[in-house]
PDB file of C-alpha atoms in Angstrom:
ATOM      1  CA  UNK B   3       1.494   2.649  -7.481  1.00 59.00           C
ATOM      2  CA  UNK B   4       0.366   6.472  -6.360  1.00 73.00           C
ATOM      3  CA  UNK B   5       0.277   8.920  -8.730  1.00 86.00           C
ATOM      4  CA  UNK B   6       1.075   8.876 -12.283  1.00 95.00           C
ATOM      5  CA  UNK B   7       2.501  11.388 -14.442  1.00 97.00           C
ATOM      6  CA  UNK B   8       1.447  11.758 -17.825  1.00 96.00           C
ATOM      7  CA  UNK B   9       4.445  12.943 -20.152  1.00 96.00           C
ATOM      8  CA  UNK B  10       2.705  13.401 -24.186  1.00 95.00           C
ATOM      9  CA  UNK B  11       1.283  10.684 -24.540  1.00 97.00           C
ATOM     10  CA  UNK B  12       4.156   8.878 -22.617  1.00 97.00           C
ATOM     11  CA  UNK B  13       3.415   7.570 -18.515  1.00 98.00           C
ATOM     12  CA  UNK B  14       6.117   7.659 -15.709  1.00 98.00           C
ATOM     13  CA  UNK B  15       5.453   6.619 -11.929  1.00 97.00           C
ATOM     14  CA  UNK B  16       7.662   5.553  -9.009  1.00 97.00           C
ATOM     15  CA  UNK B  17       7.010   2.583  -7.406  1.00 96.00           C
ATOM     16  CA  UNK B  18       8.885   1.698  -4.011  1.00 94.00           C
ATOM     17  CA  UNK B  19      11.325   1.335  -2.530  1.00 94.00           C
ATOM     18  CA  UNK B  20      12.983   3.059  -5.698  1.00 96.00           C
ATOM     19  CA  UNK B  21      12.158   2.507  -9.017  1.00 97.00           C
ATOM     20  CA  UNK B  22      11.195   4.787 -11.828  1.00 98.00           C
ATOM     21  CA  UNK B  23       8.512   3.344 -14.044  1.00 98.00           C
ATOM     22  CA  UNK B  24       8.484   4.553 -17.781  1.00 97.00           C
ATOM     23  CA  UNK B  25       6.496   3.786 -20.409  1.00 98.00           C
ATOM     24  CA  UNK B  26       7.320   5.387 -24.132  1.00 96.00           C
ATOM     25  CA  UNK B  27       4.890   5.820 -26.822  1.00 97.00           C
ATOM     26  CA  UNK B  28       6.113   6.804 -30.445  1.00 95.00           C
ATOM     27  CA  UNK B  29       9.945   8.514 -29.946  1.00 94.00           C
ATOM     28  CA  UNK B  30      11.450   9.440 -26.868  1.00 93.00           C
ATOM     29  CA  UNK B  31      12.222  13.300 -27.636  1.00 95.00           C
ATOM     30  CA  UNK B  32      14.020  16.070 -25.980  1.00 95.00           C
ATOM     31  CA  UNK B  33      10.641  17.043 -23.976  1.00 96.00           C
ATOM     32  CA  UNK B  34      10.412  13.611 -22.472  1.00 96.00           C
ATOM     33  CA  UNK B  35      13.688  13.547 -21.507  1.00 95.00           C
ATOM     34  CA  UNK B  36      13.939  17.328 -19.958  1.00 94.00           C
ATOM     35  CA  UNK B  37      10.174  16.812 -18.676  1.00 96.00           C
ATOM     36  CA  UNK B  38      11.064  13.411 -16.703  1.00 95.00           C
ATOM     37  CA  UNK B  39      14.711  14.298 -15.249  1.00 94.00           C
ATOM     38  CA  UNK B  40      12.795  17.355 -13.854  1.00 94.00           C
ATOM     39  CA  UNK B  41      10.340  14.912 -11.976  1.00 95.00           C
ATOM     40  CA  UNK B  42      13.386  12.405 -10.922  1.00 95.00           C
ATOM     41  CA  UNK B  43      15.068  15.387  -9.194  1.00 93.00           C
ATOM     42  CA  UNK B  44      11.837  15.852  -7.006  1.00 95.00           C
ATOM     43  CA  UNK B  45      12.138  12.172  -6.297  1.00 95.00           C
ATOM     44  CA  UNK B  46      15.204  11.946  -5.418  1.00 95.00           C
ATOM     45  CA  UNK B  47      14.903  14.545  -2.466  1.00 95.00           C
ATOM     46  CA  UNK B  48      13.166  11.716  -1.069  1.00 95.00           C
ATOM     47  CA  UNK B  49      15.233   8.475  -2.399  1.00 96.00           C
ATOM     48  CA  UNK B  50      18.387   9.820  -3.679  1.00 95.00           C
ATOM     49  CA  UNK B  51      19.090   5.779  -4.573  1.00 95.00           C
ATOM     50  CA  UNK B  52      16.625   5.523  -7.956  1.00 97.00           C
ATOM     51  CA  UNK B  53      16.447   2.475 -10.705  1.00 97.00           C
ATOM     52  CA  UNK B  54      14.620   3.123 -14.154  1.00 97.00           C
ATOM     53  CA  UNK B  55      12.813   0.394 -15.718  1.00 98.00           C
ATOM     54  CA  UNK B  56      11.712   1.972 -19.092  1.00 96.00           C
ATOM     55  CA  UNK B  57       8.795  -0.308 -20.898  1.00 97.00           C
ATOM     56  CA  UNK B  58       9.184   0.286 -24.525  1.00 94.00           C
ATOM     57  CA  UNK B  59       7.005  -2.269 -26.744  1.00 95.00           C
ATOM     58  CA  UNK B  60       5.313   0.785 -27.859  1.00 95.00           C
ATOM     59  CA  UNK B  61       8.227   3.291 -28.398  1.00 93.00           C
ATOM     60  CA  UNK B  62       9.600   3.548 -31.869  1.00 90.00           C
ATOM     61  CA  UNK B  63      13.396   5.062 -30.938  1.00 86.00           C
ATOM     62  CA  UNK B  64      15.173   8.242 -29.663  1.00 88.00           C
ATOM     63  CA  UNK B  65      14.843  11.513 -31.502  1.00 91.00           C
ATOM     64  CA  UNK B  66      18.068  12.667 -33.016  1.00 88.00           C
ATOM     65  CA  UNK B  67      18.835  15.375 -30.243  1.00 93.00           C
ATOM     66  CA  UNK B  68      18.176  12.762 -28.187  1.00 89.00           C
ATOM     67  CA  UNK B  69      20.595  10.765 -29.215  1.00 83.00           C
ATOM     68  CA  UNK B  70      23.267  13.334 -29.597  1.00 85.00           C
ATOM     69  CA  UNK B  71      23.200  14.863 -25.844  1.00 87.00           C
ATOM     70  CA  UNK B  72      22.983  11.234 -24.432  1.00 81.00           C
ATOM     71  CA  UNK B  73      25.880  10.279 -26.798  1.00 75.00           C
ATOM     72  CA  UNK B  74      27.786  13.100 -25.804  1.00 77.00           C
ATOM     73  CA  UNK B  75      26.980  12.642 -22.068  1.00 78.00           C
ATOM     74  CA  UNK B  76      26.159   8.891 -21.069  1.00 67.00           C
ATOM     75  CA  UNK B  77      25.754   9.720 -17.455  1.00 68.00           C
ATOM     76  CA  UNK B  78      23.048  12.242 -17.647  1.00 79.00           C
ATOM     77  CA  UNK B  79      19.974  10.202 -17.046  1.00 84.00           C
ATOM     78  CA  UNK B  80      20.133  10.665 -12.800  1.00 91.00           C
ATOM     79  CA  UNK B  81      19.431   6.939 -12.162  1.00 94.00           C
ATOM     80  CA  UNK B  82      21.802   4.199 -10.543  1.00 94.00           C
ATOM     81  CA  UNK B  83      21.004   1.676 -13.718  1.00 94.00           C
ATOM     82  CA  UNK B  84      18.436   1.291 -16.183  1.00 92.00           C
ATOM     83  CA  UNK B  85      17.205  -1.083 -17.822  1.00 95.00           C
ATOM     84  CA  UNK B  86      15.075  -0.891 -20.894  1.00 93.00           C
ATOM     85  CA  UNK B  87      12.560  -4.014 -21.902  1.00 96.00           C
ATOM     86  CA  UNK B  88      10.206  -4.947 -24.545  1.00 92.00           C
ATOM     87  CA  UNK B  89      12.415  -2.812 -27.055  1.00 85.00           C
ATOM     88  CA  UNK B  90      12.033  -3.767 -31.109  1.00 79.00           C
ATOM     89  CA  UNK B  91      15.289  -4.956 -33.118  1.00 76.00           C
ATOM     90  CA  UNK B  92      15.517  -1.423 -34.897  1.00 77.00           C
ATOM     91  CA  UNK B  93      15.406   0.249 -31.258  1.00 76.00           C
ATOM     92  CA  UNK B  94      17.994  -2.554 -29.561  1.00 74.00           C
ATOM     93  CA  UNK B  95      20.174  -2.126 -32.827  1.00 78.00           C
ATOM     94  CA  UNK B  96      20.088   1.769 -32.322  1.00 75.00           C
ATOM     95  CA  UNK B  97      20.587   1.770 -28.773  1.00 73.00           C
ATOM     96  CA  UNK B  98      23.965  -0.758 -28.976  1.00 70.00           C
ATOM     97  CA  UNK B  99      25.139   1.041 -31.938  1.00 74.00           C
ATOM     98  CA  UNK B 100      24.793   4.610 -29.557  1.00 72.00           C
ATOM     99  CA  UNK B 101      26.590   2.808 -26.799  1.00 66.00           C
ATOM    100  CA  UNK B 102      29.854   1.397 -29.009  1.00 70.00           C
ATOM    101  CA  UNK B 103      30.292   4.971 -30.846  1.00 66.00           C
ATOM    102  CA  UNK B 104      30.482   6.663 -27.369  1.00 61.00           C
ATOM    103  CA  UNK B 105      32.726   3.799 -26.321  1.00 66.00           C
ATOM    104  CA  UNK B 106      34.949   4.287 -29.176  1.00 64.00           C
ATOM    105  CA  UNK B 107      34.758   8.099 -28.853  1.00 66.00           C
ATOM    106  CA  UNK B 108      35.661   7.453 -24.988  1.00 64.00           C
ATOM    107  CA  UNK B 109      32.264   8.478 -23.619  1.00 63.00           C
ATOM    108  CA  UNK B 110      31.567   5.258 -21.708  1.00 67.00           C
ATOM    109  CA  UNK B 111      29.041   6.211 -19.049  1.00 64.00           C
ATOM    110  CA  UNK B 112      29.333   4.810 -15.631  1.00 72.00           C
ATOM    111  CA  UNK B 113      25.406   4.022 -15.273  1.00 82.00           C
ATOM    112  CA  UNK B 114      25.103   0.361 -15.501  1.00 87.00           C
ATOM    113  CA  UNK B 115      22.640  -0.322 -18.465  1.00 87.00           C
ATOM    114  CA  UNK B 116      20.763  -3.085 -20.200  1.00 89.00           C
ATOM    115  CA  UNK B 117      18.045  -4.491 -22.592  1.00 90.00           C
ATOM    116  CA  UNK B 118      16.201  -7.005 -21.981  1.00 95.00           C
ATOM    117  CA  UNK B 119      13.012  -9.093 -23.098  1.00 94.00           C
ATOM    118  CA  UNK B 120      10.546  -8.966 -20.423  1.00 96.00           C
ATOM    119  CA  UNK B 121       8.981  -6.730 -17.769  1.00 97.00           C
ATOM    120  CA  UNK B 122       9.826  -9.632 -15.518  1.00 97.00           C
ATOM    121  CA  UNK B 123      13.962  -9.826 -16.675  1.00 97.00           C
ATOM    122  CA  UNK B 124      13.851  -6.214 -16.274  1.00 97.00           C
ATOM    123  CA  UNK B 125      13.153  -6.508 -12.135  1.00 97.00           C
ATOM    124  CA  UNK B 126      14.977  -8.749 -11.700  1.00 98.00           C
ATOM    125  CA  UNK B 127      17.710  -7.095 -13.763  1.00 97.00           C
ATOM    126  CA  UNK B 128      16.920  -4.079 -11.377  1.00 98.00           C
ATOM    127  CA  UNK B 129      16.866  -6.575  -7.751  1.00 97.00           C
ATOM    128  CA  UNK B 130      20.708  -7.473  -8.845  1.00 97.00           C
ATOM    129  CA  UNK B 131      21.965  -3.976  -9.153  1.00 96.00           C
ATOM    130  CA  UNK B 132      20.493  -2.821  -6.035  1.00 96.00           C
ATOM    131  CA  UNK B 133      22.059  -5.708  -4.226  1.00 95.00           C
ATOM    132  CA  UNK B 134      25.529  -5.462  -5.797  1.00 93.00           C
ATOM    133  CA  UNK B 135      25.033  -2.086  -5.056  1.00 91.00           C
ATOM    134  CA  UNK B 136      24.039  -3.180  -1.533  1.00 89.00           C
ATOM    135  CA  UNK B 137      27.165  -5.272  -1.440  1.00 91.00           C
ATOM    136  CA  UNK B 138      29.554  -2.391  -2.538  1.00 87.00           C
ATOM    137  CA  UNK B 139      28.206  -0.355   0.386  1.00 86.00           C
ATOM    138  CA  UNK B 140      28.790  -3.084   2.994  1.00 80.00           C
TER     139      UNK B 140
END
């Protein structure tokens, strides 16, 4: 791991070959998101290929602006997938019900997402989308 942001009292780092490391504290707000897109751009001069794996056992859920820009605009986060673990039931409960209103509003995003349990699930959530990926390219 080099360096390591600090966001509020939120921590982001990359870790090679191309993942995003994030790790919320309390609510994910507008600041966090604007303040860590801005620092993904800069990566991705470098590795224009990037994977989020957001850690959020300590987050507590997405402000509402938050939730209304990435409602309105699925695809914004400028990763290839990401994949949240560690979330609470109120958090996984607000994040599906985000995702089925945009589906039903037809704002599906094209980012492949998911939730899962365990720092573990989540690389290896992260391995299989850069090798489908991988395949797709081939």
């Amino acid at each position: 791991m080099g360096a390591v942001w600090t966001l509020g009292p939120h921590k982001m780092w990359f870790e090679e070959p191309d993942t995003v490391r994030l790790v919320t504290v309390g609510v994910y707000d507008m600041k966090l998101l604007e303040e860590s897109n801005a620092l993904v751009r800069e990566l991705k001069k470098n590795h224009p290929t990037l994977y989020l794996i957001s850690d959020s056992r300590q987050g507590t859920g997405m402000s509402a602006d938050v939730r209304k820009v990435l409602g309105e605009n699925p695809d914004l986060m400028p990763y290839a997938a990401t994949v949240m673990f560690g979330s609470s039931f109120a958090m996984r409960t607000m994040v599906n019900m985000m995702i089925r209103a945009g589906e039903l509003m037809g704002k599906k995003g094209n980012t492949p997402f998911a939730m899962v349990a365990t720092e573990e699930d989540a690389k290896a959530w992260v391995a299989a989308q850069r090798e489908a990926a991988k395949a797709k390219a081939s």
